[in-house]
Tab-separated table of C-alpha atoms and ligand atoms in Angstrom:
chain	number	residue	atom	x	y	z
Q	1	MET	CA	-0.054	-0.001	0.008
Q	2	LYS	CA	2.660	2.412	1.080
Q	3	SER	CA	4.816	1.720	-2.057
Q	4	THR	CA	1.821	2.094	-4.315
Q	5	SER	CA	1.129	5.600	-3.107
Q	6	ALA	CA	4.837	6.460	-3.196
Q	7	THR	CA	4.959	5.415	-6.809
Q	8	LYS	CA	1.950	7.614	-7.580
Q	9	PHE	CA	3.716	10.531	-5.991
Q	10	SER	CA	6.804	9.917	-8.014
Q	11	VAL	CA	4.919	9.862	-11.247
Q	12	LEU	CA	3.072	13.017	-10.295
Q	13	ALA	CA	6.330	14.671	-9.282
Q	14	ALA	CA	7.898	13.948	-12.661
Q	15	ALA	CA	4.874	15.259	-14.530
Q	16	THR	CA	4.792	18.396	-12.550
Q	17	PHE	CA	8.406	19.382	-13.324
Q	18	ALA	CA	7.395	20.553	-16.821
Q	19	ALA	CA	5.683	23.627	-15.562
Q	20	ALA	CA	7.072	24.082	-12.160
Q	21	HIS	CA	9.800	25.342	-10.230
Q	22	GLY	CA	10.283	26.082	-6.621
Q	23	ILE	CA	9.198	25.835	-3.072
Q	24	VAL	CA	10.272	27.370	0.176
Q	25	SER	CA	12.633	24.923	1.705
Q	26	ASP	CA	13.509	26.852	4.940
Q	27	ILE	CA	12.290	29.760	6.918
Q	28	LYS	CA	14.160	31.846	9.479
Q	29	PHE	CA	12.590	34.062	12.078
Q	30	ASP	CA	15.403	36.102	13.583
Q	31	ASN	CA	17.756	33.319	14.513
Q	32	ASP	CA	15.329	30.425	14.616
Q	33	TRP	CA	15.549	28.113	11.544
Q	34	TYR	CA	12.698	25.930	10.422
Q	35	THR	CA	12.689	23.337	7.714
Q	36	SER	CA	9.610	23.917	5.566
Q	37	SER	CA	7.313	21.272	4.242
Q	38	LEU	CA	9.308	19.494	1.544
Q	39	VAL	CA	6.917	18.329	-1.174
Q	40	TYR	CA	9.342	15.866	-2.767
Q	41	GLN	CA	10.788	14.428	0.448
Q	42	ASP	CA	8.403	14.536	3.438
Q	43	PRO	CA	5.726	12.275	1.917
Q	44	TYR	CA	8.298	9.456	1.712
Q	45	ALA	CA	9.625	9.860	5.216
Q	46	ASN	CA	8.368	7.605	8.055
Q	47	PRO	CA	7.120	9.247	10.197
Q	48	VAL	CA	6.168	12.193	7.858
Q	49	PRO	CA	7.968	15.130	9.506
Q	50	GLU	CA	5.933	17.708	11.436
Q	51	ARG	CA	6.491	21.229	10.140
Q	52	ILE	CA	5.351	24.823	10.829
Q	53	THR	CA	4.529	24.941	7.068
Q	54	TRP	CA	1.273	23.745	5.630
Q	55	SER	CA	2.008	20.778	3.334
Q	56	PHE	CA	0.826	20.575	-0.319
Q	57	PHE	CA	1.780	17.008	-1.049
Q	58	GLY	CA	0.922	15.970	-4.589
Q	59	SER	CA	1.041	19.538	-5.844
Q	60	GLY	CA	4.750	19.415	-6.733
Q	61	ASN	CA	6.761	22.653	-6.831
Q	62	GLY	CA	4.625	24.213	-9.539
Q	63	PRO	CA	2.262	27.118	-9.630
Q	64	VAL	CA	-1.353	26.764	-8.393
Q	65	ALA	CA	-3.465	25.472	-11.204
Q	66	ASP	CA	-6.035	28.287	-11.043
Q	67	PHE	CA	-5.489	31.264	-8.824
Q	68	THR	CA	-9.239	32.014	-8.614
Q	69	THR	CA	-9.833	28.828	-6.646
Q	70	LYS	CA	-8.974	27.882	-3.016
Q	71	ASP	CA	-5.612	26.595	-4.166
Q	72	ILE	CA	-4.414	30.184	-4.095
Q	73	VAL	CA	-4.644	30.285	-0.306
Q	74	CYS	CA	-1.941	27.888	0.868
Q	75	ASN	CA	-1.358	25.939	-2.438
Q	76	GLY	CA	-3.190	22.839	-3.802
Q	77	ASN	CA	-4.038	19.972	-1.423
Q	78	ALA	CA	-3.026	22.207	1.462
Q	79	LYS	CA	-3.016	20.448	4.860
Q	80	ALA	CA	-2.607	22.100	8.214
Q	81	ALA	CA	0.828	22.239	9.673
Q	82	ALA	CA	1.320	20.521	13.029
Q	83	LEU	CA	3.792	22.951	14.448
Q	84	VAL	CA	3.754	26.606	15.356
Q	85	ALA	CA	6.805	28.955	15.296
Q	86	ASP	CA	7.143	31.502	18.098
Q	87	VAL	CA	7.907	34.838	16.531
Q	88	LYS	CA	8.450	38.181	18.077
Q	89	ALA	CA	6.687	41.188	16.565
Q	90	GLY	CA	9.321	43.100	14.720
Q	91	ALA	CA	11.284	40.034	13.828
Q	92	THR	CA	13.002	39.524	10.529
Q	93	ALA	CA	11.481	36.659	8.556
Q	94	THR	CA	13.587	35.150	5.759
Q	95	PHE	CA	12.182	32.688	3.187
Q	96	TYR	CA	14.565	30.423	1.336
Q	97	TRP	CA	13.453	29.039	-2.033
Q	98	THR	CA	14.873	25.890	-3.440
Q	99	VAL	CA	15.675	27.349	-6.861
Q	100	TRP	CA	14.066	30.009	-8.999
Q	101	PRO	CA	14.439	30.103	-12.742
Q	102	GLU	CA	15.515	33.477	-14.236
Q	103	SER	CA	12.597	33.285	-16.645
Q	104	HIS	CA	10.174	33.456	-13.733
Q	105	LYS	CA	10.208	37.198	-13.296
Q	106	GLY	CA	7.701	38.783	-10.921
Q	107	PRO	CA	6.850	40.074	-7.495
Q	108	VAL	CA	7.029	38.610	-4.002
Q	109	MET	CA	4.182	39.153	-1.556
Q	110	THR	CA	3.620	38.261	2.101
Q	111	TYR	CA	0.455	38.487	4.227
Q	112	LEU	CA	-0.618	37.704	7.824
Q	113	ALA	CA	-4.012	36.406	8.883
Q	114	ASN	CA	-5.210	36.105	12.533
Q	115	CYS	CA	-6.496	32.567	13.150
Q	116	GLY	CA	-8.001	33.062	16.570
Q	117	ASP	CA	-7.360	30.158	19.009
Q	118	ASP	CA	-5.351	27.835	16.798
Q	119	CYS	CA	-4.174	28.035	13.117
Q	120	ARG	CA	-4.036	24.227	12.986
Q	121	THR	CA	-7.815	23.884	12.997
Q	122	VAL	CA	-8.873	26.734	10.730
Q	123	ASP	CA	-9.910	26.763	7.081
Q	124	PRO	CA	-7.489	29.304	5.704
Q	125	SER	CA	-9.929	30.376	3.015
Q	126	THR	CA	-12.112	31.868	5.755
Q	127	LEU	CA	-9.434	34.182	7.184
Q	128	SER	CA	-8.693	37.875	6.551
Q	129	TYR	CA	-5.234	38.543	5.167
Q	130	PHE	CA	-3.434	41.771	5.490
Q	131	LYS	CA	-0.280	42.263	3.387
Q	132	ILE	CA	2.817	43.037	5.381
Q	133	ASP	CA	5.368	43.282	2.499
Q	134	HIS	CA	5.717	43.196	-1.183
Q	135	ALA	CA	8.256	44.046	-3.893
Q	136	GLY	CA	7.964	43.917	-7.628
Q	137	TYR	CA	9.682	45.938	-10.316
Q	138	GLU	CA	11.945	48.825	-9.293
Q	139	ASN	CA	14.445	50.788	-11.392
Q	140	GLY	CA	14.299	48.251	-14.117
Q	141	GLU	CA	14.933	45.257	-11.955
Q	142	TRP	CA	12.541	42.480	-10.870
Q	143	ILE	CA	12.681	41.419	-7.269
Q	144	SER	CA	12.792	37.843	-8.525
Q	145	ASP	CA	16.246	38.522	-9.963
Q	146	LYS	CA	17.335	39.972	-6.659
Q	147	ILE	CA	16.058	36.898	-4.872
Q	148	ILE	CA	18.096	34.647	-7.092
Q	149	ALA	CA	21.108	36.798	-6.527
Q	150	ASN	CA	20.511	36.638	-2.756
Q	151	ASN	CA	20.897	32.906	-2.381
Q	152	ASN	CA	17.281	32.424	-3.374
Q	153	SER	CA	16.189	34.226	-0.249
Q	154	TYR	CA	13.846	37.047	0.648
Q	155	SER	CA	13.630	38.876	3.993
Q	156	LEU	CA	11.005	41.079	5.475
Q	157	THR	CA	9.957	42.472	8.840
Q	158	ILE	CA	6.975	41.303	10.906
Q	159	PRO	CA	5.386	44.663	11.761
Q	160	GLU	CA	6.279	45.642	15.351
Q	161	ASP	CA	2.877	46.782	16.405
Q	162	ILE	CA	0.868	43.747	15.345
Q	163	ALA	CA	-1.261	42.388	18.188
Q	164	PRO	CA	0.043	39.107	19.744
Q	165	GLY	CA	-1.730	35.972	18.693
Q	166	ASN	CA	-1.804	33.073	16.309
Q	167	TYR	CA	-1.324	33.905	12.632
Q	168	ILE	CA	-0.856	32.223	9.330
Q	169	ILE	CA	1.979	33.851	7.441
Q	170	ARG	CA	1.249	33.529	3.696
Q	171	HIS	CA	4.251	34.104	1.458
Q	172	GLU	CA	4.302	33.758	-2.325
Q	173	LEU	CA	6.170	34.418	-5.522
Q	174	LEU	CA	4.314	35.244	-8.734
Q	175	ALA	CA	5.998	34.367	-12.088
Q	176	LEU	CA	4.787	36.434	-14.988
Q	177	HIS	CA	6.570	34.826	-18.005
Q	178	SER	CA	3.202	33.572	-19.343
Q	179	ALA	CA	0.994	36.273	-17.773
Q	180	TYR	CA	0.028	37.714	-21.162
Q	181	ASP	CA	-2.534	34.861	-21.334
Q	182	GLU	CA	-5.639	34.815	-19.074
Q	183	LEU	CA	-4.768	32.638	-16.057
Q	184	GLY	CA	-1.212	32.469	-17.298
Q	185	ALA	CA	0.216	34.231	-14.183
Q	186	GLN	CA	1.854	31.647	-11.992
Q	187	PHE	CA	1.350	31.989	-8.188
Q	188	TYR	CA	3.528	29.943	-5.799
Q	189	PRO	CA	1.935	30.439	-2.340
Q	190	MET	CA	2.782	28.726	0.948
Q	191	CYS	CA	1.549	29.159	4.536
Q	192	ALA	CA	3.119	28.604	7.938
Q	193	ASN	CA	1.817	28.846	11.440
Q	194	ILE	CA	3.272	31.467	13.713
Q	195	LYS	CA	2.513	32.738	17.200
Q	196	ILE	CA	3.406	36.395	17.445
Q	197	SER	CA	4.435	37.843	20.827
Q	198	GLY	CA	4.785	41.436	21.806
Q	199	SER	CA	2.798	44.325	23.101
Q	200	GLY	CA	1.283	45.644	19.868
Q	201	THR	CA	-2.411	46.247	19.352
Q	202	ALA	CA	-2.779	46.561	15.636
Q	203	ASN	CA	-5.324	44.354	13.845
Q	204	PRO	CA	-5.182	45.589	10.293
Q	205	ALA	CA	-8.064	45.109	7.894
Q	206	GLY	CA	-7.447	42.421	5.321
Q	207	VAL	CA	-8.601	40.741	2.147
Q	208	THR	CA	-9.761	37.163	1.375
Q	209	PHE	CA	-8.384	34.369	-0.687
Q	210	PRO	CA	-9.603	33.353	-3.109
Q	211	GLY	CA	-11.134	36.585	-4.436
Q	212	THR	CA	-8.307	39.097	-4.064
Q	213	TYR	CA	-6.545	38.209	-7.309
Q	214	LYS	CA	-8.667	38.759	-10.432
Q	215	LYS	CA	-7.956	37.377	-13.870
Q	216	ASP	CA	-7.668	40.808	-15.386
Q	217	ASP	CA	-5.795	42.657	-12.583
Q	218	ALA	CA	-3.119	45.009	-14.010
Q	219	GLY	CA	-0.383	42.998	-12.290
Q	220	ILE	CA	-1.778	39.559	-13.225
Q	221	LEU	CA	-2.837	39.851	-16.890
Q	222	VAL	CA	0.324	41.589	-18.129
Q	223	ASN	CA	2.838	41.279	-20.881
Q	224	ILE	CA	6.242	41.826	-19.308
Q	225	TYR	CA	8.122	41.609	-22.657
Q	226	ASN	CA	6.589	44.801	-24.037
Q	227	GLY	CA	8.857	47.506	-22.734
Q	228	LEU	CA	7.455	47.503	-19.273
Q	229	THR	CA	8.231	50.700	-17.391
Q	230	SER	CA	6.253	50.156	-14.248
Q	231	TYR	CA	4.433	47.233	-12.612
Q	232	GLN	CA	1.510	47.161	-10.321
Q	233	ILE	CA	1.894	44.490	-7.653
Q	234	PRO	CA	-1.372	42.527	-7.139
Q	235	GLY	CA	-3.337	42.816	-3.951
Q	236	PRO	CA	-3.485	45.638	-1.338
Q	237	GLU	CA	-0.726	47.880	-0.148
Q	238	PRO	CA	1.266	46.491	2.744
Q	239	TYR	CA	0.406	47.444	6.302
Q	240	LYS	CA	3.115	49.573	7.715
Q	241	SER	CA	3.957	49.344	11.444
Q	242	GLY	CA	2.641	52.408	13.300
Q	243	SER	CA	0.340	53.660	10.611
Q	244	GLY	CA	-2.721	51.984	12.022
Q	245	SER	CA	-3.754	51.256	8.490
Q	246	SER	CA	-2.524	50.323	5.114
Q	247	THR	CA	-0.132	52.779	3.420
Q	248	SER	CA	0.787	53.305	-0.123
Q	249	ASP	CA	4.555	53.416	-0.229
Q	250	ASN	CA	6.280	50.563	1.378
Q	251	ALA	CA	8.158	49.308	-1.624
Q	252	ALA	CA	11.419	50.945	-0.693
Q	253	ASP	CA	11.381	49.362	2.724
Q	254	ALA	CA	10.734	45.980	1.140
Q	255	VAL	CA	13.643	46.217	-1.153
Q	256	SER	CA	16.093	47.477	1.434
Q	257	SER	CA	15.043	44.841	3.962
Q	258	SER	CA	15.607	42.136	1.354
Q	259	SER	CA	19.039	43.325	0.356
Q	260	SER	CA	20.234	43.719	3.920
Q	261	ALA	CA	19.449	40.113	4.775
Q	262	ALA	CA	20.546	38.501	1.625
Q	263	LYS	CA	23.963	40.083	1.328
Q	264	THR	CA	25.085	38.238	4.430
Q	265	PRO	CA	26.108	34.767	3.284
Q	266	VAL	CA	24.871	32.066	5.598
Q	267	ALA	CA	27.602	30.122	7.321
Q	268	SER	CA	27.156	26.423	6.896
Q	269	THR	CA	28.024	25.497	10.414
Q	270	SER	CA	25.967	28.099	12.174
Q	271	ALA	CA	23.015	27.208	10.024
Q	272	VAL	CA	23.218	23.705	11.154
Q	273	GLU	CA	23.553	24.598	14.802
Q	274	LYS	CA	20.654	27.019	14.686
Q	275	SER	CA	18.485	24.498	12.924
Q	276	ALA	CA	19.245	21.840	15.533
Q	277	ALA	CA	18.386	24.308	18.310
Q	278	SER	CA	15.154	25.352	16.751
Q	279	SER	CA	13.936	21.800	16.110
Q	280	THR	CA	13.959	21.167	19.851
Q	281	ALA	CA	13.338	24.560	21.416
Q	282	ALA	CA	11.593	26.920	18.968
Q	283	VAL	CA	8.591	24.740	18.134
Q	284	GLU	CA	5.676	24.302	20.409
Q	285	LYS	CA	5.330	20.636	19.979
Q	286	PRO	CA	8.322	18.372	20.143
Q	287	ALA	CA	9.663	17.958	16.651
Q	288	ALA	CA	9.691	14.536	15.143
Q	289	SER	CA	13.087	12.751	14.815
Q	290	SER	CA	15.558	15.135	13.291
Q	291	THR	CA	17.859	12.345	12.238
Q	292	SER	CA	15.927	11.342	9.119
Q	293	ALA	CA	18.024	11.400	6.031
Q	294	VAL	CA	15.559	13.754	4.317
Q	295	GLU	CA	15.783	16.535	6.842
Q	296	LYS	CA	17.008	19.699	5.264
Q	297	PRO	CA	18.561	21.780	8.031
Q	298	ALA	CA	21.155	23.742	6.030
Q	299	ALA	CA	19.487	24.181	2.639
Q	300	PRO	CA	20.281	27.877	2.478
Q	301	ALA	CA	23.986	27.219	2.947
Q	302	THR	CA	24.210	24.283	0.636
Q	303	SER	CA	22.254	25.976	-2.053
Q	304	ALA	CA	24.566	28.891	-1.747
Q	305	ALA	CA	27.470	26.556	-2.362
Q	306	ALA	CA	25.636	24.854	-5.168
Q	307	ALA	CA	24.855	28.160	-6.896
Q	308	LYS	CA	28.491	28.872	-7.105
Q	309	THR	CA	29.142	25.480	-8.669
Q	310	THR	CA	28.913	25.340	-12.392
Q	311	ALA	CA	25.899	23.198	-13.099
Q	312	ALA	CA	26.178	20.467	-15.662
Q	313	ALA	CA	23.458	19.697	-18.120
Q	314	ALA	CA	19.863	19.042	-17.106
Q	315	THR	CA	20.630	15.342	-17.288
Q	316	THR	CA	23.092	15.619	-14.397
Q	317	THR	CA	23.120	12.572	-12.291
Q	318	ALA	CA	23.644	12.419	-8.548
Q	319	ALA	CA	27.158	11.097	-9.163
Q	320	ALA	CA	28.057	14.041	-11.375
Q	321	ALA	CA	26.578	16.556	-8.933
Q	322	ALA	CA	28.639	14.937	-6.158
Q	323	LYS	CA	31.911	15.958	-7.859
Q	324	THR	CA	31.686	19.285	-5.983
Q	325	ASP	CA	33.647	19.375	-2.740
Q	326	VAL	CA	31.259	18.044	-0.140
Q	327	SER	CA	33.852	17.007	2.410
Q	328	THR	CA	32.593	19.435	5.022
Q	329	LEU	CA	28.863	18.455	4.652
Q	330	ASN	CA	26.983	15.868	6.734
Q	331	LEU	CA	24.822	13.311	5.029
Q	332	SER	CA	21.605	15.286	4.968
Q	333	GLN	CA	23.417	18.299	3.688
Q	334	LYS	CA	25.012	16.186	0.922
Q	335	ILE	CA	21.623	14.877	-0.110
Q	336	ASN	CA	20.184	18.369	-0.165
Q	337	LYS	CA	23.079	19.659	-2.177
Q	338	CYS	CA	22.745	16.804	-4.639
Q	339	LEU	CA	18.951	17.729	-4.986
Q	340	ASP	CA	19.819	21.400	-5.279
Q	341	ASP	CA	22.320	20.706	-7.996
Q	342	ILE	CA	19.702	18.892	-10.016
Q	343	ASN	CA	17.220	21.766	-9.476
Q	344	ILE	CA	19.778	24.253	-10.642
Q	345	ALA	CA	20.565	22.149	-13.714
Q	346	ILE	CA	16.890	21.966	-14.548
Q	347	ALA	CA	16.489	25.670	-14.239
Q	348	LYS	CA	19.485	26.384	-16.447
Q	349	ALA	CA	18.349	23.967	-19.145
Q	350	GLN	CA	14.862	25.379	-19.156
Q	351	SER	CA	15.905	28.971	-19.667
Q	352	LYS	CA	18.011	27.802	-22.651
Q	353	ASN	CA	15.755	25.435	-24.420
Q	354	GLY	CA	12.323	26.083	-23.014
Q	355	GLY	CA	12.003	22.900	-21.137
Q	356	ALA	CA	13.142	20.028	-23.396
Q	357	ILE	CA	14.357	17.921	-20.569
Q	358	ASP	CA	14.409	14.160	-19.996
Q	359	PHE	CA	12.386	13.840	-16.836
Q	360	SER	CA	13.131	10.146	-16.359
Q	361	LYS	CA	16.772	11.035	-15.885
Q	362	ILE	CA	15.895	13.748	-13.392
Q	363	GLU	CA	13.820	11.273	-11.356
Q	364	ALA	CA	16.675	8.736	-11.498
Q	365	GLY	CA	19.171	11.498	-10.346
Q	366	ARG	CA	16.884	12.401	-7.408
Q	367	THR	CA	16.576	8.692	-6.428
Q	368	GLN	CA	20.320	8.485	-6.398
Q	369	CYS	CA	20.520	11.523	-4.170
Q	370	TYR	CA	18.333	9.853	-1.589
Q	371	GLN	CA	20.391	6.684	-1.733
Q	372	MET	CA	23.610	8.504	-0.706
Q	373	THR	CA	24.998	6.942	2.483
Q	374	ALA	CA	28.111	9.028	3.175
J	1	CU	CU1	7.743	27.351	-13.325
């Protein structure tokens, strides 16, 4: 039974690659690291790891199929996360993406929604989401390109005056390479449970998902290849701490907060140490075993290393990817690096030839990654 469902996942994963390209692998709130729900790894682990991030097993790393449906809230097949991250109001949140193709130009947006008693028992499509940060196209540069340059990471500030409580933080990238077609805009949303502490009192008004993003919004039905001079980020303006309501010019803050975080390379060893600490202390419920081979504590560091490695062709095998010096990595880091190398190779090949990739070889390469033993 188990192997049957695993096989189905594998086939689905291979099929999804063609149109798909990234998930958040790790989240950092100040110095606490959390491994995010890993759509290609967690379903196979026994036990399935508990995360702060809502899972979307079976939906791959692709965009939501139709952003006017409930899939837009926390991605397709979203299931509640078991854990909750303790986060101070005013904290810096950093989201690390596995890989992001250069072709996928577009904005980044992040929202909060108050869940009341417990985010683990709510239907996220019933909540009210206020935007806390966004960035799009500034001075001729897409934020997606800055994210790629910043170790696939994006940082923002949790507003300092937000009232304490249980919140879903909803973070997403939007890829606009096909947005000239109706429903061609590609949203990549994810949700995580956080418990905000502090002495704030702000409860900003929000919007609902689905419903906020319309098929013909200026920032959603848009041709980015036509001499674009400005871009209107979808959804409301971000709430700005201290304003008591939404304001209209937070873009500069968003860009500066992202660059300040991303310019600091993440040290491999400290990432591992912090991850280990957070898996026991920072979560409300005891984390599941952190010794599983599929845990991904240091993805930001390893993907940074991988990004500097010249990627081979899209048909890179695990063995070829392993040629990079991995002597200082532990087993789970090596596995992650192996997977990252494949992701990077896929992204490179797709920007060159539009996606003519042998997916059976990619799946074989991933399988080899998981079989690494030292
Ligand atoms: Cu894609």
